[in-house]
mmCIF file of C-alpha atoms in Angstrom:
data_model
loop_
_atom_site.group_PDB
_atom_site.id
_atom_site.type_symbol
_atom_site.label_atom_id
_atom_site.label_comp_id
_atom_site.label_asym_id
_atom_site.label_seq_id
_atom_site.Cartn_x
_atom_site.Cartn_y
_atom_site.Cartn_z
ATOM 1 C CA MET U 27 -24.539 -1.586 -27.268
ATOM 2 C CA GLY U 28 -21.878 1.115 -27.150
ATOM 3 C CA SER U 29 -20.836 3.055 -24.102
ATOM 4 C CA PHE U 30 -23.406 4.844 -22.002
ATOM 5 C CA SER U 31 -24.353 8.390 -22.903
ATOM 6 C CA ILE U 32 -24.320 11.329 -20.510
ATOM 7 C CA TRP U 33 -28.058 10.911 -19.944
ATOM 8 C CA HIS U 34 -27.602 7.359 -18.683
ATOM 9 C CA TRP U 35 -24.978 8.523 -16.184
ATOM 10 C CA LEU U 36 -27.166 11.430 -15.019
ATOM 11 C CA ILE U 37 -30.068 9.057 -14.365
ATOM 12 C CA VAL U 38 -27.792 6.682 -12.443
ATOM 13 C CA LEU U 39 -26.455 9.626 -10.403
ATOM 14 C CA LEU U 40 -29.990 10.798 -9.654
ATOM 15 C CA VAL U 41 -31.037 7.330 -8.478
ATOM 16 C CA VAL U 42 -27.947 7.019 -6.247
ATOM 17 C CA VAL U 43 -28.606 10.436 -4.688
ATOM 18 C CA MET U 44 -32.247 9.514 -4.113
ATOM 19 C CA ILE U 45 -31.302 6.226 -2.436
ATOM 20 C CA PHE U 46 -28.409 7.376 -0.237
ATOM 21 C CA GLY U 47 -28.998 11.101 0.144
ATOM 22 C CA THR U 48 -26.449 13.856 -0.185
ATOM 23 C CA LYS U 49 -25.263 13.788 3.437
ATOM 24 C CA LYS U 50 -24.352 10.096 3.371
ATOM 25 C CA LEU U 51 -22.635 10.499 -0.002
ATOM 26 C CA ARG U 52 -20.619 13.444 1.342
ATOM 27 C CA ASN U 53 -19.573 11.384 4.387
ATOM 28 C CA MET U 54 -18.572 8.458 2.192
ATOM 29 C CA GLY U 55 -16.533 10.802 -0.001
ATOM 30 C CA SER U 56 -14.670 12.280 2.943
ATOM 31 C CA ASP U 57 -14.042 8.808 4.392
ATOM 32 C CA LEU U 58 -12.686 7.633 1.055
ATOM 33 C CA GLY U 59 -10.468 10.706 0.800
ATOM 34 C CA GLY U 60 -9.126 10.109 4.314
ATOM 35 C CA ALA U 61 -8.403 6.488 3.484
ATOM 36 C CA VAL U 62 -6.504 7.448 0.328
ATOM 37 C CA LYS U 63 -4.522 10.072 2.256
ATOM 38 C CA GLY U 64 -3.675 7.543 4.968
ATOM 39 C CA PHE U 65 -2.587 5.048 2.341
ATOM 40 C CA LYS U 66 -0.312 7.600 0.677
ATOM 41 C CA ASP U 67 1.207 8.580 4.044
ATOM 42 C CA GLY U 68 1.763 4.920 4.850
ATOM 43 C CA MET U 69 3.480 4.351 1.540
ATOM 44 C CA LYS U 70 5.785 7.331 2.175
ATOM 45 C CA GLU U 71 6.660 6.064 5.660
ATOM 46 C CA GLY U 72 7.174 2.545 4.344
ATOM 47 C CA GLY U 73 9.678 3.755 1.777
ATOM 48 C CA THR U 74 11.797 5.617 4.336
ATOM 49 C CA THR U 75 11.935 2.758 6.853
ATOM 50 C CA ALA U 76 12.739 0.175 4.191
ATOM 51 C CA ASP U 77 15.747 2.217 3.055
ATOM 52 C CA ALA U 78 17.187 2.451 6.588
ATOM 53 C CA PRO U 79 20.065 0.064 7.373
ATOM 54 C CA ALA U 80 19.177 -3.014 9.396
ATOM 55 C CA SER U 81 21.856 -2.363 12.017
ATOM 56 C CA SER U 82 20.281 0.912 13.140
ATOM 57 C CA ALA U 83 17.267 -0.767 14.775
ATOM 58 C CA PRO U 84 17.748 -3.536 17.347
ATOM 59 C CA ALA U 85 16.097 -6.837 16.537
ATOM 60 C CA ALA U 86 13.102 -7.767 18.689
ATOM 61 C CA GLN U 87 13.599 -10.797 20.878
ATOM 62 C CA VAL U 88 10.948 -13.471 20.464
ATOM 63 C CA THR U 89 9.891 -15.128 23.694
ATOM 64 C CA GLY U 90 7.185 -17.562 24.701
ATOM 65 C CA GLN U 91 4.992 -14.856 26.219
ATOM 66 C CA PRO U 92 5.073 -11.106 25.762
ATOM 67 C CA ALA U 93 6.221 -8.995 28.701
ATOM 68 C CA ASN U 94 2.823 -7.295 29.047
ATOM 69 C CA SER U 95 0.665 -10.399 28.590
ATOM 70 C CA ASP U 96 -2.813 -10.341 30.058
ATOM 71 C CA LYS U 97 -3.816 -13.488 31.962
ATOM 72 C CA SER U 98 -7.455 -13.131 30.854
ATOM 73 C CA ALA U 99 -6.528 -12.989 27.154
ATOM 74 C CA ILE U 100 -7.245 -16.050 25.027
ATOM 75 C CA ASP U 101 -4.875 -17.205 22.333
ATOM 76 C CA VAL U 102 -7.299 -17.836 19.499
ATOM 77 C CA GLU U 103 -4.888 -19.838 17.374
ATOM 78 C CA ALA U 104 -3.949 -22.214 20.181
ATOM 79 C CA ARG U 105 -7.510 -22.923 21.266
ATOM 80 C CA GLN U 106 -8.867 -26.258 20.034
ATOM 81 C CA LYS U 107 -12.474 -26.764 19.008
ATOM 82 C CA SER U 108 -14.306 -29.404 21.010
#
């Protein structure tokens, strides 16, 4: 019951390739790489904005309705179930 050998992993890889195909696996790999890159960029941007002093950016004013509110939009949280 030890760890799997290289042959076990090769069989698993072969089954995965047979099920999904190489094109779909390549697309999933590139999507995953893009997500990781976006996460890293977001973490870099988050670190620089968190270090900025609070007085440099004006505070947003909270009002009852936003300035660009759409009359056809539905506030999901305020809607009551019947």
